[in-house]
Coordinates of C-alpha atoms and ligand atoms in Angstrom, one line a residue:
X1 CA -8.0 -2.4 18.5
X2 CA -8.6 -0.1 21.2
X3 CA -8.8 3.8 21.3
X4 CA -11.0 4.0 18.0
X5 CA -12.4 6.8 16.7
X6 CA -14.3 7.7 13.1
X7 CA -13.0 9.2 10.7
X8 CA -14.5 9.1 7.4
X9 CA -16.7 6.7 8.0
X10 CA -14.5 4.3 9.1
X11 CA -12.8 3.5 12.4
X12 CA -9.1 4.1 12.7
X13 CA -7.1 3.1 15.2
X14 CA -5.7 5.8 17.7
X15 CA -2.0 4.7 16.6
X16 CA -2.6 5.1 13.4
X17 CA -3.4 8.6 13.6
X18 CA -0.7 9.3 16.2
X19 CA -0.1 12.9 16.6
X20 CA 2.2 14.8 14.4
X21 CA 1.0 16.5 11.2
X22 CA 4.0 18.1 9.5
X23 CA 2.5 21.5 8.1
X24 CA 4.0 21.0 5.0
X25 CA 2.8 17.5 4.1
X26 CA 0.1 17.2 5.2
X27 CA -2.6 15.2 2.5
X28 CA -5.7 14.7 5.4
X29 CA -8.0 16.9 3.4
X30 CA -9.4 13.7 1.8
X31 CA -11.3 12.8 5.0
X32 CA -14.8 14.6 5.4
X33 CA -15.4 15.8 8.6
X34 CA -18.2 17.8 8.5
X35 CA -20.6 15.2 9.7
X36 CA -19.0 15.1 13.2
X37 CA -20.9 14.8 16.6
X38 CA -21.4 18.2 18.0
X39 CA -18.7 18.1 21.2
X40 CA -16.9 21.1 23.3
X41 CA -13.3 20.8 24.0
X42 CA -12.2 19.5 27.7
X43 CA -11.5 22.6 30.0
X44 CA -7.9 22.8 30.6
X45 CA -7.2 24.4 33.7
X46 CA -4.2 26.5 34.5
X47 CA -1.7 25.8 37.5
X48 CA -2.2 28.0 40.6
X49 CA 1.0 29.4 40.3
X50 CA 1.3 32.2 38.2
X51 CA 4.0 32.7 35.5
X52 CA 7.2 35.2 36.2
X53 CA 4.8 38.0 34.8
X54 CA 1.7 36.8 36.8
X55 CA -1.4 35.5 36.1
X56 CA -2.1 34.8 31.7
X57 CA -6.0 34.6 31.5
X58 CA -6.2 37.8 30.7
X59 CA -3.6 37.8 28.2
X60 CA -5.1 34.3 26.7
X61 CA -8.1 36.6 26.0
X62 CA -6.4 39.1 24.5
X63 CA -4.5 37.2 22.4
X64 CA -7.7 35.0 21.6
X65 CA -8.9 38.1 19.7
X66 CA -5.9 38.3 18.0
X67 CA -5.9 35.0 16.9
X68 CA -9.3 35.2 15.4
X69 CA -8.3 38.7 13.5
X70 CA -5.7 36.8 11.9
X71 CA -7.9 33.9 10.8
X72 CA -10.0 36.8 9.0
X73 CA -6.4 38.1 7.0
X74 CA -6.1 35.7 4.2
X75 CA -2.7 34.6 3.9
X76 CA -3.7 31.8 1.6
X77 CA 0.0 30.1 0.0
X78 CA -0.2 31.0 -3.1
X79 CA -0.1 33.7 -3.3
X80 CA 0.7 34.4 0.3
X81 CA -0.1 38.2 0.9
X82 CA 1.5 37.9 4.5
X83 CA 2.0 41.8 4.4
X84 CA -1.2 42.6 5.5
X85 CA -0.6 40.0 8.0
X86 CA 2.7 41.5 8.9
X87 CA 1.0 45.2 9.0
X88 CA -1.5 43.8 11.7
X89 CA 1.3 42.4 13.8
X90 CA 3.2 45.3 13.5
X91 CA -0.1 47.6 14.9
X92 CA -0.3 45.3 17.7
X93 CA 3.6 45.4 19.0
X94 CA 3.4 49.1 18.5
X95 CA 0.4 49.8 20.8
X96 CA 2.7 47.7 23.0
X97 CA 5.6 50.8 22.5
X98 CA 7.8 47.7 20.9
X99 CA 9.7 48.6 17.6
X100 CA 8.5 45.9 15.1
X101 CA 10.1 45.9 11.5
X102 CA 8.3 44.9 8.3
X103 CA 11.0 43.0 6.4
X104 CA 9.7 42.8 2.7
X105 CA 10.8 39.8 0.6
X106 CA 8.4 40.2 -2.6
X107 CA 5.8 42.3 -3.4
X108 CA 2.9 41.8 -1.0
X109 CA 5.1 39.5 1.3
X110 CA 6.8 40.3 3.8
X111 CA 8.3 39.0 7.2
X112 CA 7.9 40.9 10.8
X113 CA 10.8 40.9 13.9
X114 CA 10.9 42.5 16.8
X115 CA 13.4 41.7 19.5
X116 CA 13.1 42.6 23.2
X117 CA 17.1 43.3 24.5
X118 CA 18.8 42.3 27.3
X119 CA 21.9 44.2 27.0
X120 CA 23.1 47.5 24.5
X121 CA 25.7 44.8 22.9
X122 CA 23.7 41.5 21.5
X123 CA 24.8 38.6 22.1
X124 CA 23.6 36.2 19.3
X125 CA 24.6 32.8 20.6
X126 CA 22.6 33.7 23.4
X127 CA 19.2 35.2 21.9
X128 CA 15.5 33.2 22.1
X129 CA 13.6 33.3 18.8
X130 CA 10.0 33.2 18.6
X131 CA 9.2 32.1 15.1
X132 CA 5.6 31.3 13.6
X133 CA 4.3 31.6 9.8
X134 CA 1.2 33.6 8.9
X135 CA 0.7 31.6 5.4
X136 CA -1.9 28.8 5.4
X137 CA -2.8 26.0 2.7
X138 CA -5.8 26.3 0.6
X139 CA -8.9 25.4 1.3
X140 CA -12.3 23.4 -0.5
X141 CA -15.0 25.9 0.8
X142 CA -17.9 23.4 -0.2
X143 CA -16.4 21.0 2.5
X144 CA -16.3 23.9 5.2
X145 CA -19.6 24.7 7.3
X146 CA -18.5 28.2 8.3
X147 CA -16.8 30.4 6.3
X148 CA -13.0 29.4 6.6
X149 CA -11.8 33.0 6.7
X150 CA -14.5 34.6 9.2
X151 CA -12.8 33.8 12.1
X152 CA -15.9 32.1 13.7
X153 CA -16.2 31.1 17.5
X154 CA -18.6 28.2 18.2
X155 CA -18.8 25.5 20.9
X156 CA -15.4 26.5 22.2
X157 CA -13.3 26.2 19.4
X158 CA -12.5 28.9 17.1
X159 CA -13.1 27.4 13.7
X160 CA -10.6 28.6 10.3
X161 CA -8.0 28.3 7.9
X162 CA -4.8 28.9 10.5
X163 CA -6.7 28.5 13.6
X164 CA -4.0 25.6 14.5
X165 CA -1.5 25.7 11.6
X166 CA 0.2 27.8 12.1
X167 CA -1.7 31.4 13.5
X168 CA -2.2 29.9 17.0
X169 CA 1.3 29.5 17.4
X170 CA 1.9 33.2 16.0
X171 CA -0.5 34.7 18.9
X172 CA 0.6 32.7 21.4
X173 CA 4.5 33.8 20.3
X174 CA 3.3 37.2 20.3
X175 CA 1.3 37.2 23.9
X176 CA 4.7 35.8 25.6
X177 CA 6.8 38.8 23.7
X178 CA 4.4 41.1 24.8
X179 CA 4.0 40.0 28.1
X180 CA 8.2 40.3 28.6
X181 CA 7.5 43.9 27.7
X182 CA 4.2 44.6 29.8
X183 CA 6.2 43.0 32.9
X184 CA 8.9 45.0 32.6
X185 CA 11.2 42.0 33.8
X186 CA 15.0 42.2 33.3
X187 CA 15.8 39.7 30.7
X188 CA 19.4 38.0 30.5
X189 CA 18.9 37.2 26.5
X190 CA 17.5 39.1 23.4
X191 CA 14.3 37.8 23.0
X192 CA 13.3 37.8 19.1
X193 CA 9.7 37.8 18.0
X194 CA 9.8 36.6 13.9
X195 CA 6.3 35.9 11.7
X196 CA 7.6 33.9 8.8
X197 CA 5.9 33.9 5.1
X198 CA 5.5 31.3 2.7
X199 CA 6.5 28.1 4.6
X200 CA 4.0 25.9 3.4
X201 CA 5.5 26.4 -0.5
X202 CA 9.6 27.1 0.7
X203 CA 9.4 29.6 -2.4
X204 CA 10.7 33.1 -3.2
X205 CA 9.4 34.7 0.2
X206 CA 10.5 31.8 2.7
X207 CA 12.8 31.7 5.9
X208 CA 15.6 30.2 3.8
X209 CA 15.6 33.9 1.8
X210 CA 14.6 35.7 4.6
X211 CA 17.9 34.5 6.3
X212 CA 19.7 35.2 3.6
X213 CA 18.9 38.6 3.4
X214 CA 18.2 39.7 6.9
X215 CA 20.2 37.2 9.2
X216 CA 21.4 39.9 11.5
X217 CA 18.5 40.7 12.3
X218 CA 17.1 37.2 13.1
X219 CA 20.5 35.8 14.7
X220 CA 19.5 33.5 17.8
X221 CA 21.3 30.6 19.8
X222 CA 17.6 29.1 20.4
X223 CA 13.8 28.5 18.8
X224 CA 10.6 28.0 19.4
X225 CA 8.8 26.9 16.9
X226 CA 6.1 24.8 15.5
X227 CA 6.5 20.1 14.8
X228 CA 5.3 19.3 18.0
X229 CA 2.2 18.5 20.0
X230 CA 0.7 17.9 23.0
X231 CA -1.5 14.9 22.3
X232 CA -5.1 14.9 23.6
X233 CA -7.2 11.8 24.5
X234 CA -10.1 11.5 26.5
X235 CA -10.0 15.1 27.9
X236 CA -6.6 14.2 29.5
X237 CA -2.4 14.9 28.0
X238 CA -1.1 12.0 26.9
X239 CA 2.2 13.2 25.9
X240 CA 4.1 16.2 25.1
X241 CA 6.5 15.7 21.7
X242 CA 9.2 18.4 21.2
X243 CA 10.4 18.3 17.8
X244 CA 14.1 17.9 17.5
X245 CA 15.1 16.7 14.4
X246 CA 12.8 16.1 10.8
X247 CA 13.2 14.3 7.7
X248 CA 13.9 15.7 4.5
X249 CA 12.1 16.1 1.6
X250 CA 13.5 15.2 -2.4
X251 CA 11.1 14.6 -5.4
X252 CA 12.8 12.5 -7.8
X253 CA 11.7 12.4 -11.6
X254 CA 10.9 9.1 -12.9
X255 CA 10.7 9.0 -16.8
X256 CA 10.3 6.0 -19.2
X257 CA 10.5 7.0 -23.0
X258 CA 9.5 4.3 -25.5
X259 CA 8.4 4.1 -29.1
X260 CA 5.5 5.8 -29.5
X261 CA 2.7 5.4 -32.3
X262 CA -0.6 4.5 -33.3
X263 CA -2.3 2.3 -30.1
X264 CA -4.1 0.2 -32.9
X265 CA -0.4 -2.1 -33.1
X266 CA 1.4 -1.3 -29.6
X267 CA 4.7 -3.0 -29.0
X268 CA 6.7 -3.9 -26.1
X269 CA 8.0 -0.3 -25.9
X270 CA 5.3 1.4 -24.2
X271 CA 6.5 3.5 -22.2
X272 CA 3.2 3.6 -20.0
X273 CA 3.8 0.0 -19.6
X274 CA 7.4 0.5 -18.4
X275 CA 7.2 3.3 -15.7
X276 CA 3.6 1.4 -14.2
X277 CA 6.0 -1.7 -13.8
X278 CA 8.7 0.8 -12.0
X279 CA 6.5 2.9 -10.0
X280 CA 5.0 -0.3 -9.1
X281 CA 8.5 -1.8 -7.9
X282 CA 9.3 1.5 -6.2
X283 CA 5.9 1.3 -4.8
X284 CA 6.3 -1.5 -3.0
X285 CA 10.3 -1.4 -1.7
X286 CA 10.7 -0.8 1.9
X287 CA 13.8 1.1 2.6
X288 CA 16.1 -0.7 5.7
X289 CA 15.3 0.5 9.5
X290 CA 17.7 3.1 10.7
X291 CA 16.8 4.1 14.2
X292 CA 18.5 7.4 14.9
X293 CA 19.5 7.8 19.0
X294 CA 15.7 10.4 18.9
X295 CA 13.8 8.1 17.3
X296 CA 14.9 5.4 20.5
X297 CA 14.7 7.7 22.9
X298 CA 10.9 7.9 21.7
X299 CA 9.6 4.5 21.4
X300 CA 11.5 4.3 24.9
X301 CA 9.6 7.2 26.7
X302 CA 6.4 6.1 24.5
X303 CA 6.3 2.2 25.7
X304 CA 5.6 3.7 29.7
X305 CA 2.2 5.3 27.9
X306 CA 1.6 2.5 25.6
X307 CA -0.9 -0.8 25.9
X308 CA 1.2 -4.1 27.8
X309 CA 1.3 -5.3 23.4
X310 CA 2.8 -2.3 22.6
X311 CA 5.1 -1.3 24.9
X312 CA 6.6 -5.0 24.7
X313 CA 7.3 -4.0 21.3
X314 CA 8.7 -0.9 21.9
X315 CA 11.4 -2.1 24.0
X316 CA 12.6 -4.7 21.9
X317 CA 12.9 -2.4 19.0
X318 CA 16.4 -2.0 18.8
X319 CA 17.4 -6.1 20.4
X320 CA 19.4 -8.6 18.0
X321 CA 16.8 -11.0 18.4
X322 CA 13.3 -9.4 18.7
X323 CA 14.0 -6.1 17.0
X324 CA 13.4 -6.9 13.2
X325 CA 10.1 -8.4 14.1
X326 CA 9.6 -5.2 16.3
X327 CA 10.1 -2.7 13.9
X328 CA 7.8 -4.5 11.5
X329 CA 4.8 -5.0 14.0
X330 CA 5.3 -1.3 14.6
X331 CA 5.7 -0.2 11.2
X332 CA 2.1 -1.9 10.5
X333 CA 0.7 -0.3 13.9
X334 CA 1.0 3.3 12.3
X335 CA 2.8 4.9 8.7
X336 CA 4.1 7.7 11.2
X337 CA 6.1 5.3 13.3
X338 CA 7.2 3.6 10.0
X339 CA 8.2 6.7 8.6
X340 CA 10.6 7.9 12.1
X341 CA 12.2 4.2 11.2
X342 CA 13.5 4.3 7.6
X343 CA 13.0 6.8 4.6
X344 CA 9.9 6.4 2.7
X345 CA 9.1 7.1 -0.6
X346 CA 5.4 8.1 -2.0
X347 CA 4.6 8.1 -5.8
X348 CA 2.5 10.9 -6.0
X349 CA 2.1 12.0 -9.8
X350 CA 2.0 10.3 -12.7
X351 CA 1.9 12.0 -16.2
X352 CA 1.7 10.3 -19.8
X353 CA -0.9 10.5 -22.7
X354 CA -2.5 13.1 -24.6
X355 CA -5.0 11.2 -26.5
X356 CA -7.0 7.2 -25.9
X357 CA -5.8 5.9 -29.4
X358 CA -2.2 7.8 -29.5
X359 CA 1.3 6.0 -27.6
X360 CA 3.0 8.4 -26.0
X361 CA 6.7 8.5 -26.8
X362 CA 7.5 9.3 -22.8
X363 CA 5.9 9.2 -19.3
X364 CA 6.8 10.6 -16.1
X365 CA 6.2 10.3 -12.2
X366 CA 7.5 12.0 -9.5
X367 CA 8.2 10.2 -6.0
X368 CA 8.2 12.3 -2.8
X369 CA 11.4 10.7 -0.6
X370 CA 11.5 11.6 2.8
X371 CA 15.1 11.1 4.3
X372 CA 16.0 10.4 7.8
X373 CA 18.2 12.6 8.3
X374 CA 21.4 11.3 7.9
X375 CA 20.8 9.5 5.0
X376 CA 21.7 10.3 1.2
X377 CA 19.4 10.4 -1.3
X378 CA 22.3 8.8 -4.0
X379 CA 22.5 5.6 -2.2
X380 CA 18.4 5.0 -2.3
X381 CA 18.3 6.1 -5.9
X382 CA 20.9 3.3 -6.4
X383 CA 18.6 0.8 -4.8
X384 CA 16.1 1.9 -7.2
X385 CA 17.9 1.6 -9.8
X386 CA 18.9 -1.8 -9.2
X387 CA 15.1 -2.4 -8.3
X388 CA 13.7 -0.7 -11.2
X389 CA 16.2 -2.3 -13.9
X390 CA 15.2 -1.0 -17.1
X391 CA 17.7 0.8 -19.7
X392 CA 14.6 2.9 -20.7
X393 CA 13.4 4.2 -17.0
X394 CA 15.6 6.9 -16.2
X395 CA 15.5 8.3 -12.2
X396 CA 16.9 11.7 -11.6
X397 CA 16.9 13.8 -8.5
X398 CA 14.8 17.3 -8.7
X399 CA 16.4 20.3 -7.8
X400 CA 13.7 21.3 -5.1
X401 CA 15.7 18.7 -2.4
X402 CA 15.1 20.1 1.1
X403 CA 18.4 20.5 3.4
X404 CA 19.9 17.8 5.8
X405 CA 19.9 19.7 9.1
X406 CA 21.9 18.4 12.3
X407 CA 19.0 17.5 15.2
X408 CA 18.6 19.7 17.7
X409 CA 20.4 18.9 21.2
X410 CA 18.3 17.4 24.0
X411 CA 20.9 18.5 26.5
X412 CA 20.5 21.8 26.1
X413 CA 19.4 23.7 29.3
X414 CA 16.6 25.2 27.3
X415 CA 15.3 21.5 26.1
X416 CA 15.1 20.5 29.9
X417 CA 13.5 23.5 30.9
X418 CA 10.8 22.9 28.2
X419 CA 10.3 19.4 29.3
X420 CA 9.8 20.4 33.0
X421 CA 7.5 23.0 32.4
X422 CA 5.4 20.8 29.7
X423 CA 5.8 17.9 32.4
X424 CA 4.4 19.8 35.0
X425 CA 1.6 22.0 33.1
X426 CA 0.3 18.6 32.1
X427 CA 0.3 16.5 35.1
X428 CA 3.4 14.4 34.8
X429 CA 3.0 13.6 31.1
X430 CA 5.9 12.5 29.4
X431 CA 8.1 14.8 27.6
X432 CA 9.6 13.3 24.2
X433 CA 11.8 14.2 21.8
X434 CA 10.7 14.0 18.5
X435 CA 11.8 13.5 14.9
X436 CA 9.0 14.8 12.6
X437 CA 7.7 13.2 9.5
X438 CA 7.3 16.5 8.1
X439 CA 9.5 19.7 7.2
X440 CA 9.6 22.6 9.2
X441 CA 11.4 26.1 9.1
X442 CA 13.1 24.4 12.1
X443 CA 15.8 23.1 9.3
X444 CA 16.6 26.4 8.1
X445 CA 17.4 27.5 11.9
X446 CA 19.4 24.8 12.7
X447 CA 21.6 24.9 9.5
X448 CA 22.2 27.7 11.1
X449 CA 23.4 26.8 14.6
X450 CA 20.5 27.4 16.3
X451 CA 18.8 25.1 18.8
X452 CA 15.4 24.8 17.6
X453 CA 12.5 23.2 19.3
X454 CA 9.5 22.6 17.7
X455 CA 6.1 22.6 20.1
X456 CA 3.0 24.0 19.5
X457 CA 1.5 23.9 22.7
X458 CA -2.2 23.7 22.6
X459 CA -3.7 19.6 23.8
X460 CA -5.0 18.8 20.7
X461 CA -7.0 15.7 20.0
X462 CA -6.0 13.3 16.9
X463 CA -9.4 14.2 15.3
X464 CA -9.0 18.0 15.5
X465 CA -5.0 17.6 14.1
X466 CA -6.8 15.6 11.0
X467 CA -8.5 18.8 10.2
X468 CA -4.9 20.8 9.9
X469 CA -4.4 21.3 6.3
X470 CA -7.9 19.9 5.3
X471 CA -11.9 21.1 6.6
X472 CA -13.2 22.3 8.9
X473 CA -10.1 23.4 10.6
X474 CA -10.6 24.8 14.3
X475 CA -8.7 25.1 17.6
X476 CA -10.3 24.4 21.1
X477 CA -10.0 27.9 23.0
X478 CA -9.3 26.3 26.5
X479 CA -6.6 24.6 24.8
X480 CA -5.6 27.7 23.8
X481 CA -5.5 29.4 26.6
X482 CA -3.7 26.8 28.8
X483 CA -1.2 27.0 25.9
X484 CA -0.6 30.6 25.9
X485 CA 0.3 30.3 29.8
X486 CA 2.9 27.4 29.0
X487 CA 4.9 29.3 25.9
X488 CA 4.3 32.4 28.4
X489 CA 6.0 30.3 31.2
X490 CA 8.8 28.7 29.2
X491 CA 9.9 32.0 27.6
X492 CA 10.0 33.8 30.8
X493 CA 12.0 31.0 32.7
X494 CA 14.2 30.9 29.7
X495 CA 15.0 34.7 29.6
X496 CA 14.0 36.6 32.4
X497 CA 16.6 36.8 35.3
X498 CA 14.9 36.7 38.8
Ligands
ZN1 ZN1 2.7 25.1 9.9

């Protein structure tokens, strides 16, 4: 297949590793990548014209540093400690003479806002949120060749824990804030500058409490925010997705009980034996194809980009005759696109046994189900259940389900102002919407009205997205800096009256 690249030691087709890697999911720490070819990024170059508040290089630089000073703050989730993050940010917007606001949600954790006005009276419905997270995952320092948290610059990329997810996003949110204020433009909205904590865990100190507590503060009619990309192949944009919608997470429990005993005279009533057979049923179901109207609209703007085999798929996907065997070539091409068809669902522990020669009397897995949204987790659990039949395997939905948010509109003025400027910054590439695979604090936003966009702007190639949430983690600076210049540009254009 074409567009290969290693990974691992073995090739893996480009479409397989299509671009989005939902922060919170994300399980490619498996893959070693220390081993890699030594390569610089591809120089991105910036359009002549300068933004509303002129020329960004200097800016990128700035922030750059600021970037790398957050890499070297640990904000590893657990525990978190985003305060000292929050302390850092709070230093920078007050060199800047802007009033930022440490918003503490447990000890050692705390959110920062600012907000920029527009007018003495807010206007909410109106308001542009910047929002970023300081936490990061974990990391395996034996598989990292720099130290994760040292914030170290080599070959053009800045190497670290955050570097992409999610502290680029953070600076680059932070330089367009500050560059509203340095330019002293007259702004027609509230602008709102928010570092989030703990969104890789969704725990005590997350958006979903920070809202709770502090929504006035927060209130906006439109987001920025992290779940999408600009996707990077041979030194050239291949297309822009702008996260608009994403699926939602629920962990059901999956418990057999049986008769346990000595293993010297098992009977049928294993309970081992019964949830392998159900886990192995779940395992392999494949939940029916429900193409939500984003979805299309994707595979639709993706088939211009695509090889002739491809794209011939891709616009038969949703056709009475050719679209079932569509979908299923698709779903095989890459588990991303199968996962934007239907909801999925992922065994992913499985617990029984305390001893070789001892039956347990229970056993347990959990199954991660990712919902499109739209879809209730009752009526797949009835599926399994039919599936599964077996009196003594018992499925039960956890209490940790994620919330059902509405999409995001794509007719929005501020949605076709992002896909102008992405269009143009990125010579003509297509500008999709996007439903990500992965959970965001985008859903907590738009259960709350607002019109969230996710877009991380930096060109990323597939191989340095594989490295978000596992080693050897690093950003390409020029990518960076072209980025910085784009969220400069589309925050300016949005709020800035000329
Ligand atoms: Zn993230």
């Amino acid at each position: 297949m074409q567009n290969r690249f290693r990974l691992g030691g073995v090739y893996v087709s480009w479409k397989r590793w299509s671009f989005f890697i939902p922060c919170v999911v994300a399980i490619w720490g498996a893959a070693p990548l220390g081993a890699q070819v030594r390569q610089n990024p591809p120089a991105m170059g910036i359009p002549e014209s300068p933004s509303l508040v002129g020329d960004t290089t200097g800016l990128a630089r700035e922030a750059q540093d600021w970037l790398v000073e957050l890499v070297k703050i640990n904000t590893t989730n657990p525990p978190g400690n985003e305060q000292q993050a929050a302390k850092y940010i709070a230093s920078i917007l007050t060199k800047e003479g802007i009033t930022a606001e440490i918003l503490d949600l447990t000890p050692g954790r705390s959110a920062v806002v600012a907000r920029l006005r527009s007018a003495v009276v807010p206007d909410p419905s109106r308001a542009l949120l910047l929002v970023a997270h300081m936490d990061v995952v974990g990391v395996d320092r034996t598989k990292w060749s720099v130290d994760p948290f040292g914030g170290v610059v080599k070959d053009g990329y800045l190497y670290g824990r955050g570097s992409i997810d999610d502290k680029s996003m953070l600076a680059g949110n932070l330089a367009a804030f500050i560059a509203l204020k340095r330019g002293s433009v007259h702004l027609n909205r509230d602008v709102i500058f928010l570092a989030t904590a703990d969104e890789e865990q969704f725990g005590d100190a997350s958006l979903k409490i920070l809202i709770a507590k502090y929504w006035d503060k927060l209130a906006a009619g439109f987001a920025i925010n992290e779940g999408g990309d600009v996707v990077l192949k041979n030194g050239k944009v291949q297309y822009v997705g702008v996260q608009v919608a994403e699926k939602v997470s629920v962990n059901i429990s999956v418990t057999a009980k049986g008769k346990g005993g000595h293993a010297s005279m098992p009977s049928k009533e294993n309970p081992v034996v019964h949830l392998s057979a159900a886990v192995e049923k779940i395992g392999n179901y494949t939940a029916p194809v429900h193409l939500t109207s984003i979805v299309r609209r994707y595979f639709e703007g993706l088939s211009a980009i695509e090889d002739v085999e491809t794209s011939k798929w891709m616009r038969v996907i949703d056709t009475p005759d050719r679209g079932e065997h569509a979908q299923r070539v698709l779903s095989d091409m890459s588990p991303m696109w199968n996962s934007m068809m239907r909801d999925t669902i992922a065994p992913t522990i499985l617990q029984a046994g305390v001893r070789a020669n001892v039956i347990p009397s229970d056993a347990r897995a959990v199954l991660n189900v990712r919902l499109l949204p739209g879809d209730t987790i009752d009526v797949l659990v009835n599926e399994l259940n039919k599936l599964v039949n077996d009196p003594s395997v018992k499925l039960e939905v956890m209490p940790d389900a994620g919330l059902a948010a509405p999409n995001s509109s794509i007719e929005t003025e501020f949605y076709g102002l992002i896909t102008k400027l992405c269009a143009k910054e990125f010579g003509g590439a297509p500008v999709l919407p996007f439903l990500s695979t992965g959970a965001t604090d985008s859903a907590q936003l738009r259960l709350h009205s607002v019109q969230a966009y996710g877009l991380r702007p930096f060109a990323l190639t597939e191989e340095d997205v594989a490295r978000v949430h596992g080693d050897e983690e690093r950003l390409p600076l020029a990518s960076f800096a072209k980025g910085v210049d784009l969220l400069t540009r589309i925050v300016t254009e949005f709020s800035v009256t000329r």
